[in-house]
Coordinates of C-alpha atoms in Angstrom, one line a residue:
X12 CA 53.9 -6.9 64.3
X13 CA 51.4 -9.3 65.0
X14 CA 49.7 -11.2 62.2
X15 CA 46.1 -10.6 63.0
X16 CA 47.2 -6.6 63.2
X17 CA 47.0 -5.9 59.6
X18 CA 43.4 -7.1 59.4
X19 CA 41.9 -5.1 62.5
X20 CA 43.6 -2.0 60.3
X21 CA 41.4 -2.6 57.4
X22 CA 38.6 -2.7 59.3
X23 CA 39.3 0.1 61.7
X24 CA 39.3 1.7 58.6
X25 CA 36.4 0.8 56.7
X26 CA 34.7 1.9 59.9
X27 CA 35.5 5.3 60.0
X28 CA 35.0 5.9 56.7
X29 CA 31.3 4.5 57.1
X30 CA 31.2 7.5 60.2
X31 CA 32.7 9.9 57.9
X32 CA 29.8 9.1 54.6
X33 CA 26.9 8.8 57.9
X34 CA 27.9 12.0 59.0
X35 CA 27.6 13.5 55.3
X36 CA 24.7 11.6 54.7
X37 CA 22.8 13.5 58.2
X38 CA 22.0 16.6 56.8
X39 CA 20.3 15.1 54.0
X40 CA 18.5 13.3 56.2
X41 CA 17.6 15.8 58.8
X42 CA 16.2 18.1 56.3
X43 CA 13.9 15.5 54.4
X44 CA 12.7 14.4 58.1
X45 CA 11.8 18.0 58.8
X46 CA 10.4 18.3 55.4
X47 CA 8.1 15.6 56.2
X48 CA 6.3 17.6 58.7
X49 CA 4.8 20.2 56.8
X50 CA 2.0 20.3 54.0
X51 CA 2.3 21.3 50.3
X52 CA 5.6 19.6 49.6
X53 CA 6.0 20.9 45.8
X54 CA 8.2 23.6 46.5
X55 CA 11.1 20.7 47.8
X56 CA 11.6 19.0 44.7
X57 CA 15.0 19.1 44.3
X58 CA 15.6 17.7 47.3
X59 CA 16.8 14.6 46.3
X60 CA 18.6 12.0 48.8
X61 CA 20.9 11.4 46.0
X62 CA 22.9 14.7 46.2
X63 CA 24.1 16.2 49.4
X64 CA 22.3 19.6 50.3
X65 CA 25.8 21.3 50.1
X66 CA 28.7 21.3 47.5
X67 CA 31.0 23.6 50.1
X68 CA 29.4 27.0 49.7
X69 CA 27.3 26.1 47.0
X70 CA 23.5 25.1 47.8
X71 CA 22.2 21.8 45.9
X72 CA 18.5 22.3 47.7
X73 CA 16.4 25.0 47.1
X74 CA 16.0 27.3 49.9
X75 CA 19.4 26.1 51.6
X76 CA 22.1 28.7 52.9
X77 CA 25.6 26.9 52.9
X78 CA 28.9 28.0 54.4
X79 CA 32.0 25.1 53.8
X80 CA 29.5 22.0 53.1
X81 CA 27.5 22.3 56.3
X82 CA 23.9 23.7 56.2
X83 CA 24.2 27.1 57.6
X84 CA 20.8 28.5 56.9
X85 CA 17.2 28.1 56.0
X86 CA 15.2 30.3 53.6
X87 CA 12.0 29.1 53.1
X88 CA 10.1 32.0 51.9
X89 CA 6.9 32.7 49.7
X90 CA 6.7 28.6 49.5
X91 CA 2.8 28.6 50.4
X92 CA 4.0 26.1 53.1
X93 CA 1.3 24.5 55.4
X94 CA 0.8 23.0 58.6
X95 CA 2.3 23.1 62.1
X96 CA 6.3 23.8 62.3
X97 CA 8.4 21.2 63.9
X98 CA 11.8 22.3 64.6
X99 CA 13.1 18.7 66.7
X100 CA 14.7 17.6 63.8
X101 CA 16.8 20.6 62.9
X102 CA 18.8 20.4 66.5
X103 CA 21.0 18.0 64.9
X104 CA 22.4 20.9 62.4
X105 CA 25.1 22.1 64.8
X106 CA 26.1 24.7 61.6
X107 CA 22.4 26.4 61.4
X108 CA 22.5 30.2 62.6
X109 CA 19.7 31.9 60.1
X110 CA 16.5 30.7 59.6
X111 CA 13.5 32.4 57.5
X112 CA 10.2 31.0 56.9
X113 CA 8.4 34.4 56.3
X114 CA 5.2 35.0 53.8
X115 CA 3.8 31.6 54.2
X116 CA 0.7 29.6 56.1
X117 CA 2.1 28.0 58.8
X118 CA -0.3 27.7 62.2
X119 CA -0.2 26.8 65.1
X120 CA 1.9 27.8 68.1
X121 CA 5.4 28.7 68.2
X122 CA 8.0 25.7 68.2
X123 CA 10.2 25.0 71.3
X124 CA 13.2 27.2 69.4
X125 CA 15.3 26.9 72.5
X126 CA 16.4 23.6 71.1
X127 CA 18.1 25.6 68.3
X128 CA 19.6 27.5 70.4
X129 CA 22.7 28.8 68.1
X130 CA 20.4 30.8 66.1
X131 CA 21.7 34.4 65.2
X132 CA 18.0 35.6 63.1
X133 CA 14.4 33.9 63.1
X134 CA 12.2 35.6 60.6
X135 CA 8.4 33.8 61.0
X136 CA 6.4 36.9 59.9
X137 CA 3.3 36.9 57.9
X138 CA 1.9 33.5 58.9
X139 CA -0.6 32.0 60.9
X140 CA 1.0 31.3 64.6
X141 CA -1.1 31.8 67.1
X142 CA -1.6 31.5 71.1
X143 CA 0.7 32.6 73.9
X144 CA 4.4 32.5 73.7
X145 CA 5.8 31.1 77.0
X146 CA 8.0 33.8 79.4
X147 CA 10.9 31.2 78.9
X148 CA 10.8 30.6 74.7
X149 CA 14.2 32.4 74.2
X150 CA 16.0 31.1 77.5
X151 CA 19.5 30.5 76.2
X152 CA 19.2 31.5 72.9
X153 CA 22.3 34.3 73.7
X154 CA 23.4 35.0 69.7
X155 CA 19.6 35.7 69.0
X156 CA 20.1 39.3 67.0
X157 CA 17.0 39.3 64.9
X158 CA 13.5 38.0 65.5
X159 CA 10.7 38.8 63.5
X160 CA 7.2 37.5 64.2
X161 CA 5.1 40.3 62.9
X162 CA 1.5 39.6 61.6
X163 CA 0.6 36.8 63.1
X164 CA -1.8 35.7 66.0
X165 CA 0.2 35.4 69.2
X166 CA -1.6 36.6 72.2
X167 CA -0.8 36.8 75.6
X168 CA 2.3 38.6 77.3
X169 CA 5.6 39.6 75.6
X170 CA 8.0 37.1 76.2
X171 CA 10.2 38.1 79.3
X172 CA 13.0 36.0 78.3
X173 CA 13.4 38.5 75.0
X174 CA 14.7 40.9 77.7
X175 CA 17.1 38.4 78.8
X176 CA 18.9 38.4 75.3
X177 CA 22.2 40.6 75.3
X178 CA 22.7 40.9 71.7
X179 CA 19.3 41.5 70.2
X180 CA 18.8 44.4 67.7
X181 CA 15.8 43.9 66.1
X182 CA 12.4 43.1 67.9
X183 CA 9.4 43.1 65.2
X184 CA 5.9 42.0 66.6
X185 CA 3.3 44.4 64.9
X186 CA 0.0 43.1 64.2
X187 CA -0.5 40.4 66.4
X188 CA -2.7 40.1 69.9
X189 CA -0.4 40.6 72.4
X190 CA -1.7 42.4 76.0
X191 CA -0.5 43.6 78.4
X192 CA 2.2 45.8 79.4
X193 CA 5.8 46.0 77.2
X194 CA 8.7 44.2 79.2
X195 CA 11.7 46.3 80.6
X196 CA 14.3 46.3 77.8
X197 CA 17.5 47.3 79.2
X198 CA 20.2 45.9 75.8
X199 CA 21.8 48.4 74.3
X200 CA 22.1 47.2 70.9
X201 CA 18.4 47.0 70.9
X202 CA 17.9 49.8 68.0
X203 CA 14.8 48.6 66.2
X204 CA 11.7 47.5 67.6
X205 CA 7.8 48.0 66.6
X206 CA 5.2 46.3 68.8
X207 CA 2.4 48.7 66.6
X208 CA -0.9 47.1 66.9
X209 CA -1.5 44.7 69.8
X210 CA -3.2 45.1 72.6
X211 CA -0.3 46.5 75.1
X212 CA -1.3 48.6 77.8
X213 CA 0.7 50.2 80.6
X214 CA 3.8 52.9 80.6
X215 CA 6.1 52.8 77.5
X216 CA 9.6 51.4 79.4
X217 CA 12.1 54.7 79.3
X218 CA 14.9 52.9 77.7
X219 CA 12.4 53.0 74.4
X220 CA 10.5 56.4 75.0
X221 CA 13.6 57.6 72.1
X222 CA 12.4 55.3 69.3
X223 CA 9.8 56.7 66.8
X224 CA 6.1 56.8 68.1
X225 CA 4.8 54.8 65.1
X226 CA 6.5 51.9 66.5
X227 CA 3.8 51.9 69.4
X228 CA 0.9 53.2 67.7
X229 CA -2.4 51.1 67.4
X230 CA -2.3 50.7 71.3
X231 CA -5.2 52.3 73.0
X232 CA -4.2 51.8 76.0
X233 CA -0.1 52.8 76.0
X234 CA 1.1 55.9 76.9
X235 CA 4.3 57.4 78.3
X236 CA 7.1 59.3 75.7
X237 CA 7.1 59.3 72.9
X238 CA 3.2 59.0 72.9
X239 CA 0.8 61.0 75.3
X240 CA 1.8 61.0 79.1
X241 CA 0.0 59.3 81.2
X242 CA -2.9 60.2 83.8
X243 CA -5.0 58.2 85.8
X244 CA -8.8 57.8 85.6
X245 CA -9.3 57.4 89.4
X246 CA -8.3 60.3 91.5
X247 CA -8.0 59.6 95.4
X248 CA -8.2 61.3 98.3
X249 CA -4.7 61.9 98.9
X250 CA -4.2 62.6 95.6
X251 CA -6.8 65.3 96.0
X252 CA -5.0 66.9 99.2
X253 CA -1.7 66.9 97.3
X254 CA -3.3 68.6 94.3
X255 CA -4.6 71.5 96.8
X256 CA -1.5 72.1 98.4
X257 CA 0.4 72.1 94.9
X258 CA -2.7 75.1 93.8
X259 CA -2.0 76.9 97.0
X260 CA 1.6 76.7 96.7
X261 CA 1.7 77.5 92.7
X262 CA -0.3 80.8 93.8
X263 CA 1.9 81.6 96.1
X264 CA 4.7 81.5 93.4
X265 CA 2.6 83.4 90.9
X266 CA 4.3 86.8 92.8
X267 CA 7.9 85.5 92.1
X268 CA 7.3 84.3 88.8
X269 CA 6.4 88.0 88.1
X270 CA 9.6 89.0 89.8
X271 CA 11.6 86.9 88.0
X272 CA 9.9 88.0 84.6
X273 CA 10.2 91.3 85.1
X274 CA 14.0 91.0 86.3
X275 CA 14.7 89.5 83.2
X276 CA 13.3 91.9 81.4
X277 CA 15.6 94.4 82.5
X278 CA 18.3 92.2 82.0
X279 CA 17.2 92.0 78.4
X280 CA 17.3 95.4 78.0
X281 CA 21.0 96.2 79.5
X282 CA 22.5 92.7 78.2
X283 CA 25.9 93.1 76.7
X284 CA 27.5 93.2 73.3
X285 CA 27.9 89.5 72.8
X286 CA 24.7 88.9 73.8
X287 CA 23.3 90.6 71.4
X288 CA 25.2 89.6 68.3
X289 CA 22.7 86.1 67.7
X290 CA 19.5 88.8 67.6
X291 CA 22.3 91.3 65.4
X292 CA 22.8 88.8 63.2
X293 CA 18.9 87.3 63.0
X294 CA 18.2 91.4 62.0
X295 CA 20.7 91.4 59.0
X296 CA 19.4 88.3 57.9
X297 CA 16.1 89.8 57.7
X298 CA 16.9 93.0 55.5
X299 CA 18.7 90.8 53.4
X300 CA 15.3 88.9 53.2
X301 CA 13.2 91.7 52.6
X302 CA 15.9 93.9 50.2
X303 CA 16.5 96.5 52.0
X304 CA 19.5 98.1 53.0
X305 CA 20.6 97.9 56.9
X306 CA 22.8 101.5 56.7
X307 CA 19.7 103.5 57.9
X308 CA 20.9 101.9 61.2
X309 CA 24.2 102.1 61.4
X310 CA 26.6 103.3 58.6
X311 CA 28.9 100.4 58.5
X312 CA 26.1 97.8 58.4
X313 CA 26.0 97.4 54.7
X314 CA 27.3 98.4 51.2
X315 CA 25.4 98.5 48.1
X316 CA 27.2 96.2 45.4
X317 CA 26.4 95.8 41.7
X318 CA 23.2 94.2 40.3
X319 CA 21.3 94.5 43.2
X320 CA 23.5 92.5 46.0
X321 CA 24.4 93.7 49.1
X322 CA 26.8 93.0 51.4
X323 CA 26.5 92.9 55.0
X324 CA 29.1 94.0 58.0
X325 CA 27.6 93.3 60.9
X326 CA 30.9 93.7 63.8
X327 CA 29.3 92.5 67.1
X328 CA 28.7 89.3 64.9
X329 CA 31.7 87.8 65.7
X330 CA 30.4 86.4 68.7
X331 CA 27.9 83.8 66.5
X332 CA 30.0 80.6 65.8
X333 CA 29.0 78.0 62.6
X334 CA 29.5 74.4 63.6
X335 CA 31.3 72.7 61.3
X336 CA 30.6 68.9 60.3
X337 CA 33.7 68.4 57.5
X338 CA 37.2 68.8 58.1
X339 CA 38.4 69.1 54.4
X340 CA 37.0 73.0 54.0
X341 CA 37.6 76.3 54.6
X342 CA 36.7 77.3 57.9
X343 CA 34.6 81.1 58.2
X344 CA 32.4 82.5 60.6
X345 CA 29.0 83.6 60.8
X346 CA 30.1 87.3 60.6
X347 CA 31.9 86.3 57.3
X348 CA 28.5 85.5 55.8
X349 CA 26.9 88.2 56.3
X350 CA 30.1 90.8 55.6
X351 CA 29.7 88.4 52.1
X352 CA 27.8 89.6 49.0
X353 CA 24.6 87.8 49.4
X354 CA 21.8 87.2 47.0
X355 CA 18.2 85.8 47.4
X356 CA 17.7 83.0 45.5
X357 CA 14.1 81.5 47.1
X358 CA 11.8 82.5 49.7
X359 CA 9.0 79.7 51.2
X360 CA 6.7 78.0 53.3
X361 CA 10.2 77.8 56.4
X362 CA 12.8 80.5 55.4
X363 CA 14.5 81.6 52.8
X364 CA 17.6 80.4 50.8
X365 CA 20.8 82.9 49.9
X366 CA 24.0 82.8 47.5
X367 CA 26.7 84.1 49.5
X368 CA 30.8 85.0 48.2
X369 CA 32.8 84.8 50.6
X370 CA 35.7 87.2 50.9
X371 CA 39.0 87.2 49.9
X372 CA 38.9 83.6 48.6
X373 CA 35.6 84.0 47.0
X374 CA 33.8 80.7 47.6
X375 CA 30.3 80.7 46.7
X376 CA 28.1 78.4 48.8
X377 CA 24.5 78.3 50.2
X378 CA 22.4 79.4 53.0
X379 CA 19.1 78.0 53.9
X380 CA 17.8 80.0 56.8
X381 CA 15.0 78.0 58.8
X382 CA 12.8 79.8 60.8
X383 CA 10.3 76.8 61.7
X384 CA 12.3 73.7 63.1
X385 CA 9.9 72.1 65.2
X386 CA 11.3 73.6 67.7
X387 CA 13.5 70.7 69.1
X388 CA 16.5 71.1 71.9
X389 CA 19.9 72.0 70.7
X390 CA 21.5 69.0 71.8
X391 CA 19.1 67.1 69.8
X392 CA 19.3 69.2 66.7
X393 CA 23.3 68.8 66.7
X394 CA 23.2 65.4 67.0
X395 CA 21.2 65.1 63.8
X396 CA 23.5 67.6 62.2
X397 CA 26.3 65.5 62.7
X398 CA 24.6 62.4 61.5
X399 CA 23.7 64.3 58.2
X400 CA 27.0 65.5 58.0
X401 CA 28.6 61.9 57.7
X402 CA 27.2 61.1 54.5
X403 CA 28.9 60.4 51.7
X404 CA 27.4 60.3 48.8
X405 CA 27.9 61.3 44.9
X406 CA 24.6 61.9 44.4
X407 CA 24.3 63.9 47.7
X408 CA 24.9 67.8 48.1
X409 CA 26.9 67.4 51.2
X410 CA 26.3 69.6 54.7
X411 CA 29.1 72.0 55.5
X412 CA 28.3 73.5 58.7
X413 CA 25.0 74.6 60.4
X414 CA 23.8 77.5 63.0
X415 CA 21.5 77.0 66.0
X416 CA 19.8 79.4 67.8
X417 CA 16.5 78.7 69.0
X418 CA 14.3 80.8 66.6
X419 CA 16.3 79.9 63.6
X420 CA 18.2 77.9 62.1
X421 CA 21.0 78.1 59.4
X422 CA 22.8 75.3 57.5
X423 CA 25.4 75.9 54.9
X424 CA 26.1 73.3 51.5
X425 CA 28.5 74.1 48.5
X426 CA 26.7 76.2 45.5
X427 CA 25.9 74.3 42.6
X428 CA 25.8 76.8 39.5
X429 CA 23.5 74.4 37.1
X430 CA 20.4 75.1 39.3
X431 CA 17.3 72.7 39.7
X432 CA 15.9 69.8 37.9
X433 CA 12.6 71.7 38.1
X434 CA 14.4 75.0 36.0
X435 CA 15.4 72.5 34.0
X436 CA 12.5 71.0 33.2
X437 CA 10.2 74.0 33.6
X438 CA 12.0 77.3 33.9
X439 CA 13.3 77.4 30.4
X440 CA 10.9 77.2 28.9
X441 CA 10.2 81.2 27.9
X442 CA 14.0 81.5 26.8
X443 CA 14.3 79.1 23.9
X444 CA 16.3 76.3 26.1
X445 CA 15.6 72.6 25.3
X446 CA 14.5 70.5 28.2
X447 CA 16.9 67.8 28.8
X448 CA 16.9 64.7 26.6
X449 CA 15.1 61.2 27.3
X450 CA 19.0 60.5 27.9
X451 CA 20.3 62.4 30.3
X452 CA 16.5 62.4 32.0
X453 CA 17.6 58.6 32.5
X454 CA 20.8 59.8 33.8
X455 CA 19.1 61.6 36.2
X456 CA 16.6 59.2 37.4
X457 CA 19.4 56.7 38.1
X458 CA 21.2 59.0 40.1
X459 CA 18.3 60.1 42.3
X460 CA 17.5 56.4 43.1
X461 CA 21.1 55.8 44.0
X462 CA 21.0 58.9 46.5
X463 CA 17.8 58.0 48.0
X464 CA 18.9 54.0 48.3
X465 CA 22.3 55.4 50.4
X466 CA 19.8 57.6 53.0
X467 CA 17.3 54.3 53.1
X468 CA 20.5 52.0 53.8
X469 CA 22.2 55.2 56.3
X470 CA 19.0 56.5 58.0
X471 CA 17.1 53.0 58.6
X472 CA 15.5 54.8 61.6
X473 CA 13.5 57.8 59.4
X474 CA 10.6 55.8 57.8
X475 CA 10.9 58.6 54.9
X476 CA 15.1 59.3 54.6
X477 CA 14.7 62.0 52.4
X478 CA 11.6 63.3 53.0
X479 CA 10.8 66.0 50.6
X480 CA 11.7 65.2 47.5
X481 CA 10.8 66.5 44.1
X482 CA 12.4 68.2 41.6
X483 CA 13.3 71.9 43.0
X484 CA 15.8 69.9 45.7
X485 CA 17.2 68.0 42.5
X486 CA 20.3 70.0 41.2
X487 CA 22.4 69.3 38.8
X488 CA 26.2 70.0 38.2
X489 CA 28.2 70.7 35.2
X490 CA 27.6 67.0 34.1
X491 CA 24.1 66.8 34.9
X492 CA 24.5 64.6 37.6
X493 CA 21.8 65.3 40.0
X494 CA 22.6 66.0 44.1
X495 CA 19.7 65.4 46.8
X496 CA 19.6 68.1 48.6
X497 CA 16.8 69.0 51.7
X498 CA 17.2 65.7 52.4
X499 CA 16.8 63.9 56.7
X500 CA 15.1 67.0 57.7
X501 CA 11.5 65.7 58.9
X502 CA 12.9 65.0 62.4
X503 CA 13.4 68.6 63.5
X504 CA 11.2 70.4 61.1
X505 CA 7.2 71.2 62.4
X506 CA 4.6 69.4 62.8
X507 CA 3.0 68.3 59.3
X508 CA -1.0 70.1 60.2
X509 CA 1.6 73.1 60.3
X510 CA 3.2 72.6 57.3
X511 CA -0.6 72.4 55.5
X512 CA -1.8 75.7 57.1
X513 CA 1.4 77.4 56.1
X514 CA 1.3 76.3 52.2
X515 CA -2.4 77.5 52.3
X516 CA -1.9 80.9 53.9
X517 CA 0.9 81.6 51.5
X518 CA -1.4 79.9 48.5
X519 CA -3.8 82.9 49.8
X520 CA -1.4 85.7 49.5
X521 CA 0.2 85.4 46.4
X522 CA -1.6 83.7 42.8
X523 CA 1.3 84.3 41.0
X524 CA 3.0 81.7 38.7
X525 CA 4.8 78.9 40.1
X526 CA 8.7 79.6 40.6
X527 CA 10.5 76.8 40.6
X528 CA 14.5 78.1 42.6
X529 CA 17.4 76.4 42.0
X530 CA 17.6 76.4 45.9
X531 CA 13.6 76.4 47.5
X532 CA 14.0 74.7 50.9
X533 CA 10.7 73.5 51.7
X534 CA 6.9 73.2 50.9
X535 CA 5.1 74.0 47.9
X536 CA 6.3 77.1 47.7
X537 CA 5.9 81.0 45.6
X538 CA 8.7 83.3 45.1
X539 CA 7.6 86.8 46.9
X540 CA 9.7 88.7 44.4
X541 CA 9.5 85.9 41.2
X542 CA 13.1 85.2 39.8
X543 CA 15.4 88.5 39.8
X544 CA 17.5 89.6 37.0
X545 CA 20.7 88.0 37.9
X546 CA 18.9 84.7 39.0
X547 CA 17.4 85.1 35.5
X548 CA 21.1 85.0 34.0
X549 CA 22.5 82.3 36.4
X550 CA 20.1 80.5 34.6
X551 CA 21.3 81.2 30.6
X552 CA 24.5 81.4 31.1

């Protein structure tokens, strides 16, 4: 080896390492350069040159997200940070993928963020942006998931590039000034997005007309599912001819429509056996409602049982099927329930709710029978069956199974013996029971806001998971643990001014005292019979 070689090794050497401690030293740097852009600098400081902005996954800066000593994100939230954002010195952190800079007082118009183009979520709500957003801002940006820009003042069009983005989720841009119509979203993954008001016009895009109808409101001008169709103010004169012919044609089919009415009719009348078992069925379920017993009709339709239950037989039954949503229970049919010894344990404001036994293995559960659903499609009502049937929850009374048929509805959950926070906290009082301790009451209180944070993280869609909650769809079990129960139903039950005008009507016909069931399914509800003698014992025992 050559003399000279050792030395041009030492300072090979020293050279890389002065790479190596620049290369440390950049992220430091970047960050106090972009720093340096903004107003009211009191929230940075700890950031001190002195000591790197990452010990490996441990931040040494406020506000600084770190994954294996690289700068991974930025959370710069609630700061009070001013001034117009400049992003041109953060394209040197190749390791940056979140960045939030939400809740503060930042103006101006959005940054050129295609620069960063590895981010995965931008959160820039709540400030002061304002001004159009260029069609092309999110060219490239293709592991963009989340971007939030809500309350703010951009105006103009929607981005068009935001439709170019395959792995966006979330789109938030409520309360600004954008006009205009809403671009074509075709991703798939695209779940959440509110553009609530703006100033859109136009046709919602089909591919959103699923998504819930406060994500569009505070448009005047949008219309299209799931708002109000659309109609146009200026009619013309084909438009006119067409509308003619369509009149003279729908007269001409007033006389077949008759025909076909009155053929069914018929039909109705002469339909078979298993055609007739859903309607059977609905007419048991009523004289179990009302008490009284169904063997005027037929014989075999019922059999008085002790302590005023009934049981039901009900043959041409068999043809109703339960859907079930758990594959750990015992399966049974509908004709099984009502061949069961029922007993009323709530009538309301929707339906009714029943204890049924089921024979020979005696398992109790419960029946809520729904006779107001808001009237939605089967296929949609399933699906939201099974999505309530996936929870799992201890603080949840789980779904079992459920019965469609378009005037009513049935859907069948274990039965819990320790009735209702509400008995418990009301109902005992006129038989000398204490109402439960300042302990278990915080027992209880934990356990409901466990149950209702599981439907907020499961059922981020429903802007209210549970949606009628209060104590009468509390129970508790043998430990006093409590179980939600009525809980995800808002999507398929009426309309709320129907809800109002049912409560009232039944506020009208009975000014009894309050009845608080261990099982009432819905509304602000009064027993019709008040609690029966073996409800009464359920209760003491």
């Amino acid at each position: 080896m050559a003399p000279g070689n050792p030395s041009r090794f030492v300072v090979l050497l020293l050279v890389l390492v002065h790479v190596v401690a620049s290369s440390s030293g950049s992220d430091s740097e970047i960050l106090l350069k972009f720093k340096d852009s903004l107003r009211n600098k009191n929230s940075f400081s700890d950031w001190n040159p002195s000591k790197p902005p990452c010990s490996n996954n441990r931040a040494n800066w406020v506000g600084i997200l770190c994954n294996k000593g690289a700068v991974w994100g930025l959370k710069l939230e609630k700061m009070g940070l001013q001034g117009v954002l400049d992003v041109e010195p953060l394209r040197e952190l190749s390791s940056l993928r979140t960045m939030s800079l939400m809740n503060n007082e930042l103006e101006g118009g959005l940054p050129d963020m295609k620069i960063l183009g590895a981010l995965k979520t931008l959160y820039l709500s709540n400030n002061k942006f304002s001004g159009e957003i260029p069609g092309n801002a999110f060219d490239g940006m293709l592991s963009l998931k989340k971007l939030h820009l809500a309350h703010n003042r951009f105006s103009g069009a929607i981005p068009s590039s935001l439709t170019r983005l395959p792995r966006l989720s979330e789109l938030m841009l409520e309360g600004n000034e954008f006009d205009g119509n809403i671009p074509d979203f075709q991703q798939e993954r695209l779940q959440r997005l509110n553009v609530s008001h703006n100033k859109l016009e136009g046709r919602i895009p089909s591919r959103l007309s699923k998504l819930n109808p406060s994500s569009f409101s505070g448009n005047n001008d949008l219309c299209g599912p799931p708002l109000g169709s659309c109609s146009s103010g200026k009619v013309s004169v084909v438009t006119i001819i067409i509308i003619v012919i369509v009149v003279v044609a729908a007269l001409a089919a007033v006389v077949a429509a008759i025909i076909i009415i009155l053929r069914r009719r018929k039909k109705t009348v002469s339909q078979p056996e298993d055609q007739q078992a859903p309607a059977a069925a609905s007419a048991d379920l009523d004289k179990m409602e009302q008490g009284a017993s169904s063997s005027s009709s037929s014989p075999d339709h019922s059999t008085h049982s002790s302590r005023g239950q009934k049981t039901y037989h009900n043959d041409q039954s068999t043809g109703s099927k339960l859907s079930f949503l758990r594959e750990d229970i015992e399966r049974f049919e509908l004709s099984d329930l009502l061949r069961s010894s029922a007993e009323v344990l709530g009538s309301g404001v929707f339906g009714s709710t029943y204890k049924a036994a089921l024979s020979p293995s005696r398992k109790v559960v419960a029946v809520k029978r729904f006779r107001q659903m808001n009237n939605v499609g089967k296929e949609e009502f399933q699906e939201h069956m099974r999505r309530l049937g996936r929870l799992r929850h201890n603080n949840l009374l789980p779904l079992l199974a459920y019965y469609y048929r378009k005037e009513e509805k049935l859907l069948v959950s274990d039965y819990v013996d320790n009735v209702s926070l509400a008995v418990h906290l009301h109902g005992n009082r006129g038989r000398n029971q204490r109402s439960p301790d300042w302990p278990t009451r915080l027992k209880i209180v934990k356990g409901v806001a466990r149950g209702l944070l599981y439907l907020y993280n499961e059922l981020p869609s429903l802007i209210a998971p549970h949606g009628h909650l209060k104590s009468s769809n509390v129970l508790l079990n043998e430990s006093s643990e409590p179980l939600l129960t009525d809980y995800g139903l808002a999507p398929v039950r009426m309309d709320m001014k129907e809800v109002v005008d049912r409560i009232e009507e039944l506020r009208e016909k009975d000014g009894d005292e309050d009845f608080y069931s261990s099982y009432t399914s819905d509304g602000d509800m009064r027993s019709s019979r008040g609690l029966s003698d073996d409800f009464a014992h359920s209760i003491n025992g």
